[in-house]
JSON list of C-alpha atoms in Angstrom, two decimals:
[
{"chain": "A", "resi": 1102, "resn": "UNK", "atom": "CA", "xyz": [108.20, -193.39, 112.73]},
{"chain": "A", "resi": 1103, "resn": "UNK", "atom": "CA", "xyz": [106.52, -193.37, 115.99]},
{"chain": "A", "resi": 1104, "resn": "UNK", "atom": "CA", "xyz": [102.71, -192.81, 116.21]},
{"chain": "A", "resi": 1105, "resn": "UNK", "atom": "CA", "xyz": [101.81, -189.80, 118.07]},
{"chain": "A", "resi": 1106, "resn": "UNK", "atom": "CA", "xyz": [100.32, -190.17, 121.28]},
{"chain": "A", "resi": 1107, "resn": "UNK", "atom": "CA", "xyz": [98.00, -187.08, 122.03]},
{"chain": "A", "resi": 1108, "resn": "UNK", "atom": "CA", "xyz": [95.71, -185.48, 124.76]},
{"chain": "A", "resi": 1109, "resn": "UNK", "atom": "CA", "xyz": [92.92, -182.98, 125.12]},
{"chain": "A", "resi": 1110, "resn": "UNK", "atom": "CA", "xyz": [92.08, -181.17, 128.78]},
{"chain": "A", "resi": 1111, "resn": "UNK", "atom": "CA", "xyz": [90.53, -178.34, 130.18]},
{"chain": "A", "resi": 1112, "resn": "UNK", "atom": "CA", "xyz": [92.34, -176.17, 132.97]},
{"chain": "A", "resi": 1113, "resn": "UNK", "atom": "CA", "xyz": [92.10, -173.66, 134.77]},
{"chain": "A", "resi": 1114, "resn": "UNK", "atom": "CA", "xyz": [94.05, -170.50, 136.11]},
{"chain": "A", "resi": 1115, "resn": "UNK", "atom": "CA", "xyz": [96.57, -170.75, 132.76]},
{"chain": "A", "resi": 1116, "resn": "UNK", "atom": "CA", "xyz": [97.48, -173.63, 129.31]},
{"chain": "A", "resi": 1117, "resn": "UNK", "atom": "CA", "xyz": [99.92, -175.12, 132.29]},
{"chain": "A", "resi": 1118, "resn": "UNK", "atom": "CA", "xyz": [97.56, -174.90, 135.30]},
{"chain": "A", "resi": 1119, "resn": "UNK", "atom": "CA", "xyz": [95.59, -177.84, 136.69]},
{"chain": "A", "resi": 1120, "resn": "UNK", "atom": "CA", "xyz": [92.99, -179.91, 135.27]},
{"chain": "A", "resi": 1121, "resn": "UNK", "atom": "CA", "xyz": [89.49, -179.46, 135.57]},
{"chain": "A", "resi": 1122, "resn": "UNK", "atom": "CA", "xyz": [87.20, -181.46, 137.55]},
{"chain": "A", "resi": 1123, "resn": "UNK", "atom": "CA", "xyz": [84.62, -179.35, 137.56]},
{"chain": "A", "resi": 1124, "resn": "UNK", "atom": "CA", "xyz": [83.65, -175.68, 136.82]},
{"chain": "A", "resi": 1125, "resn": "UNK", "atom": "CA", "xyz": [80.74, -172.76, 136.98]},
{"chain": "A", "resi": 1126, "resn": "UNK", "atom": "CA", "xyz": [78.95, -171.45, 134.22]},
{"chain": "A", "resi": 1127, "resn": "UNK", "atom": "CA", "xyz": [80.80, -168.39, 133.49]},
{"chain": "A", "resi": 1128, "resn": "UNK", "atom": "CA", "xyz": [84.40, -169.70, 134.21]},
{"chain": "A", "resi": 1129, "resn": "UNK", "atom": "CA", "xyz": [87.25, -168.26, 131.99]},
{"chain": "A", "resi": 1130, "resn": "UNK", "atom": "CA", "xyz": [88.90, -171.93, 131.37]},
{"chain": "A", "resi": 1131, "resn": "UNK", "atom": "CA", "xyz": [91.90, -173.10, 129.09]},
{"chain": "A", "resi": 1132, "resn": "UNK", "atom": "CA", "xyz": [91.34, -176.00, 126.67]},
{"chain": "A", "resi": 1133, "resn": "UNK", "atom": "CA", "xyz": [94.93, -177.40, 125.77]},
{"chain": "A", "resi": 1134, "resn": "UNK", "atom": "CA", "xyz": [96.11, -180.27, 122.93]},
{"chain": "A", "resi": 1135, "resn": "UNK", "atom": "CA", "xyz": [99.14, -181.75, 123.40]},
{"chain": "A", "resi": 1136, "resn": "UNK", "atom": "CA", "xyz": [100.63, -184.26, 121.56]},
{"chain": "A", "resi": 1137, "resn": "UNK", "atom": "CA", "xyz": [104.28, -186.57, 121.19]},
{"chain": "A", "resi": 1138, "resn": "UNK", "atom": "CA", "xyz": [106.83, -187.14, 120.09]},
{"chain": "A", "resi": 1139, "resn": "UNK", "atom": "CA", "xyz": [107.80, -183.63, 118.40]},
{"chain": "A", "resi": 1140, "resn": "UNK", "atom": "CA", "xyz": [109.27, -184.92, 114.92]},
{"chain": "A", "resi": 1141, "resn": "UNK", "atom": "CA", "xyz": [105.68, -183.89, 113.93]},
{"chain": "A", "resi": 1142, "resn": "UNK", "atom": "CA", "xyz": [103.31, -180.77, 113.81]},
{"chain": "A", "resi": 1143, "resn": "UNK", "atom": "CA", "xyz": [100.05, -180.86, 115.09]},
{"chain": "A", "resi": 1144, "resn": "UNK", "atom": "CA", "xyz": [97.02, -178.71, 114.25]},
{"chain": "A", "resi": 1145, "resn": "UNK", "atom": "CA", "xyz": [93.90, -178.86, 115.45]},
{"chain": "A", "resi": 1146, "resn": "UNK", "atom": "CA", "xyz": [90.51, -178.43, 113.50]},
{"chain": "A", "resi": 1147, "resn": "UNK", "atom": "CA", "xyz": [86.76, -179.49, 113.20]},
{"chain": "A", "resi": 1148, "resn": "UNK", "atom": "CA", "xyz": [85.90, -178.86, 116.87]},
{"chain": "A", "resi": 1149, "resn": "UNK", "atom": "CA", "xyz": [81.94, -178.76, 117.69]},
{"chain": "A", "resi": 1150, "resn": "UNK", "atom": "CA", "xyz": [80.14, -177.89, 120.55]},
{"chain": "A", "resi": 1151, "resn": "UNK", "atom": "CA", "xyz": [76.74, -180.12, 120.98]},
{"chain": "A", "resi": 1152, "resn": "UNK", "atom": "CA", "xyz": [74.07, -177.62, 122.13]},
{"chain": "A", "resi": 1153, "resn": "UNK", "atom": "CA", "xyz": [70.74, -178.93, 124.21]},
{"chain": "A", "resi": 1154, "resn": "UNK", "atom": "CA", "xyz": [69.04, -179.85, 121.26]},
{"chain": "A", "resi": 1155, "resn": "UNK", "atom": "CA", "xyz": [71.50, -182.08, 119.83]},
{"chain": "A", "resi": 1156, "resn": "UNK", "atom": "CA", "xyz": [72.80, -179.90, 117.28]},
{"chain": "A", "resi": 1157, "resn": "UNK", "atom": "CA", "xyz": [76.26, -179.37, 116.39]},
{"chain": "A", "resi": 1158, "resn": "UNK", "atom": "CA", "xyz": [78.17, -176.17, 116.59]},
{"chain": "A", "resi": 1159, "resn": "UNK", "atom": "CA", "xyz": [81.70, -176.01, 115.14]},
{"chain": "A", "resi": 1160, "resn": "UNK", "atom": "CA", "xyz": [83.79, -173.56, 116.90]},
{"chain": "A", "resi": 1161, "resn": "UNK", "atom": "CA", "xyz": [87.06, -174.20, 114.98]},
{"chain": "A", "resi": 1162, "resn": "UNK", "atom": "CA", "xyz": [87.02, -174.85, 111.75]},
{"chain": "A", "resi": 1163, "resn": "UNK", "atom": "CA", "xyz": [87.93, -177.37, 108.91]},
{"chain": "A", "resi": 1164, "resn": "UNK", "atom": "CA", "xyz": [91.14, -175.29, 108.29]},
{"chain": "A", "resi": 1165, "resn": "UNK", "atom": "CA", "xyz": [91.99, -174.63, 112.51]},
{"chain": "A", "resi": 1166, "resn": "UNK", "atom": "CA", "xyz": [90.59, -171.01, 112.67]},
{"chain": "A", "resi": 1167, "resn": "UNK", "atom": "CA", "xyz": [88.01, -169.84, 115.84]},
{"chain": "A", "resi": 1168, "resn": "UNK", "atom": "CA", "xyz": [84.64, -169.72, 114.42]},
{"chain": "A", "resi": 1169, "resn": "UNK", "atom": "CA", "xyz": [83.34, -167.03, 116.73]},
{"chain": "A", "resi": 1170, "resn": "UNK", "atom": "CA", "xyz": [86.19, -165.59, 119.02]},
{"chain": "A", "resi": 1171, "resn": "UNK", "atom": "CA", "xyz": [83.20, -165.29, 121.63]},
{"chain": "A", "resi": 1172, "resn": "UNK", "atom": "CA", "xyz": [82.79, -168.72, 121.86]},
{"chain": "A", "resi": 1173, "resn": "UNK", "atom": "CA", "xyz": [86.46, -169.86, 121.72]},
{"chain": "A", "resi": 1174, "resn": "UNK", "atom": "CA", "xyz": [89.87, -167.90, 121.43]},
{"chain": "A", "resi": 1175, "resn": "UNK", "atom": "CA", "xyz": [91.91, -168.47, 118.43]},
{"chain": "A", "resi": 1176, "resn": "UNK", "atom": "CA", "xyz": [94.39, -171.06, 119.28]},
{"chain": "A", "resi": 1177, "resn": "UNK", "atom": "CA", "xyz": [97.91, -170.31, 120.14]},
{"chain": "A", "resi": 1178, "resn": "UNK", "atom": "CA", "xyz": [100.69, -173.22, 119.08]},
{"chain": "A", "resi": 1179, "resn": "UNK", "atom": "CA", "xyz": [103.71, -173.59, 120.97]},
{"chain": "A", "resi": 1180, "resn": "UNK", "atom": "CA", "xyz": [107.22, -173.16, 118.46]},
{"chain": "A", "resi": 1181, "resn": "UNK", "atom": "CA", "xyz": [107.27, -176.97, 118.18]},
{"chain": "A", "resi": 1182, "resn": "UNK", "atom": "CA", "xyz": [103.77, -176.85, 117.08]},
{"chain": "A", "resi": 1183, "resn": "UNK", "atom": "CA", "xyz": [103.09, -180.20, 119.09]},
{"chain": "A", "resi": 1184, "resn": "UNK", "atom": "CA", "xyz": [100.75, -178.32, 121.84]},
{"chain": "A", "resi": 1185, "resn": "UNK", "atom": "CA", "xyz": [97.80, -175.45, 121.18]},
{"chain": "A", "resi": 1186, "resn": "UNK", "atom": "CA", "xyz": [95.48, -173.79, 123.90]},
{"chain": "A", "resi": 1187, "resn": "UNK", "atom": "CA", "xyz": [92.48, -171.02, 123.67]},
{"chain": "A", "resi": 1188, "resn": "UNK", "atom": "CA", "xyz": [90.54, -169.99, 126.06]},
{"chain": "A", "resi": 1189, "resn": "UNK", "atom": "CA", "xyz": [86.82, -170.03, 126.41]},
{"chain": "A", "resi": 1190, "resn": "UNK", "atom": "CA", "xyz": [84.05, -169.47, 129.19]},
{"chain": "A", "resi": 1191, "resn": "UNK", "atom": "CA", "xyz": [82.16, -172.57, 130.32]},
{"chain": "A", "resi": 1192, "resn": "UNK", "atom": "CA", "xyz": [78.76, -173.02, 129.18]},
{"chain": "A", "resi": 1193, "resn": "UNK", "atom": "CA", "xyz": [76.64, -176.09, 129.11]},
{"chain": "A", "resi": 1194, "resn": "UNK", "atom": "CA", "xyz": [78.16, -177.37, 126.01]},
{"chain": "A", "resi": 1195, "resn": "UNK", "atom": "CA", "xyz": [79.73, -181.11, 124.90]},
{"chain": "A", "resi": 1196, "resn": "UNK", "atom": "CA", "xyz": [82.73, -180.95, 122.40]},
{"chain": "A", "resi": 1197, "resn": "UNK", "atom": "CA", "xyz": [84.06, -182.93, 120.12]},
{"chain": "A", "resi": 1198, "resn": "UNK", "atom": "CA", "xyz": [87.23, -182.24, 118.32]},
{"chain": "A", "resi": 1199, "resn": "UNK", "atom": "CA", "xyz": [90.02, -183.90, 115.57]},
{"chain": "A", "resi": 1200, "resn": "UNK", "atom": "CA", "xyz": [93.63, -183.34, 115.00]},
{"chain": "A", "resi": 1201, "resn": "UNK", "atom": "CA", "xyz": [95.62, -183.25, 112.19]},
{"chain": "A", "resi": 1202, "resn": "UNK", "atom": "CA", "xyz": [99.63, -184.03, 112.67]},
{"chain": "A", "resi": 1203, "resn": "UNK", "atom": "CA", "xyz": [102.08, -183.75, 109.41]},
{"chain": "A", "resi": 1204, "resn": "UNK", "atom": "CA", "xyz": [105.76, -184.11, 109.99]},
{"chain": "A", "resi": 1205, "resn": "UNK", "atom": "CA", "xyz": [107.56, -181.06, 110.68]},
{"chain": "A", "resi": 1206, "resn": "UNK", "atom": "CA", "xyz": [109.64, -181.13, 107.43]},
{"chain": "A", "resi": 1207, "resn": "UNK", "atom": "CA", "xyz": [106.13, -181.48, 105.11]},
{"chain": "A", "resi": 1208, "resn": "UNK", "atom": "CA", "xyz": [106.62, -177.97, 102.86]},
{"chain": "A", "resi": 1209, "resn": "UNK", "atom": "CA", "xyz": [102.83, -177.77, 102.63]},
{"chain": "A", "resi": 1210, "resn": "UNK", "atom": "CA", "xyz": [102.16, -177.84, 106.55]},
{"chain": "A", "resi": 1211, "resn": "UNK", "atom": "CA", "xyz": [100.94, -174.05, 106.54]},
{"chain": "A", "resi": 1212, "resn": "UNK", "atom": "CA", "xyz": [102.16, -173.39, 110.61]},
{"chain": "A", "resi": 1213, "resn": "UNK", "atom": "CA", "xyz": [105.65, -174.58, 110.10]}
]
C-alpha cells in the first residue's frame, strides 16, 4: 500500500479557487485538505489556532467536529472522503492541524 501524500491550503473565492498569498482581516477564506491516492479515507481533527499570547485554541476537535462554527465551518468531505474544506474569516491566528487516514474498507471508519 502506498503512503498517502497530503496537503493543506487556504483559498479564496471557493474549496477549488486559488491559493492564498495573502489576505485582510475579515476575509471569508476556504481552508482545504487534500490527500492521495483514494484507496483511503481521510479525516481531519485536532486543529488549533495559536492566539497572541501563545495559547492554543482547537477549532476542530479530537473526533473532526467545528469547535465553534464562528470560528470555523464544519467541514464538508468530498464522496471519496480523500479532500475536506470549511470556511472561516481571517483573523490574526497560526494553525496547526493533524489528519487521520483509514482505508476505505475499515468498518469502524465512522464517514464511510
Amino acid at each position: 500500500m502506498q503512503m498517502p501524500s497530503c496537503e493543506y491550503s487556504v483559498r479564496r473565492d471557493s474549496p477549488n479557487g486559488p491559493t492564498l498569498t495573502f489576505a485582510n482581516v475579515g476575509d471569508t477564506v476556504y481552508h482545504v485538505w487534500e490527500c492521495n491516492p483514494t484507496d483511503m479515507g481521510m479525516l481531519v481533527k485536532k486543529c488549533f489556532v495559536t492566539d497572541g499570547d501563545g495559547e492554543d485554541h482547537a477549532v476542530i476537535d479530537y473526533d473532526g467536529c467545528s469547535t465553534d462554527a464562528s470560528l470555523l465551518s464544519e467541514l464538508a468531505y468530498d464522496q471519496n472522503l480523500m479532500r475536506a474544506h470549511a470556511t472561516s474569516q481571517v483573523r490574526a491566528l497560526r494553525r496547526k492541524t493533524n489528519f487521520s487516514l483509514a482505508r476505505k474498507n475499515f468498518e469502524s471508519f465512522p464517514y464511510a
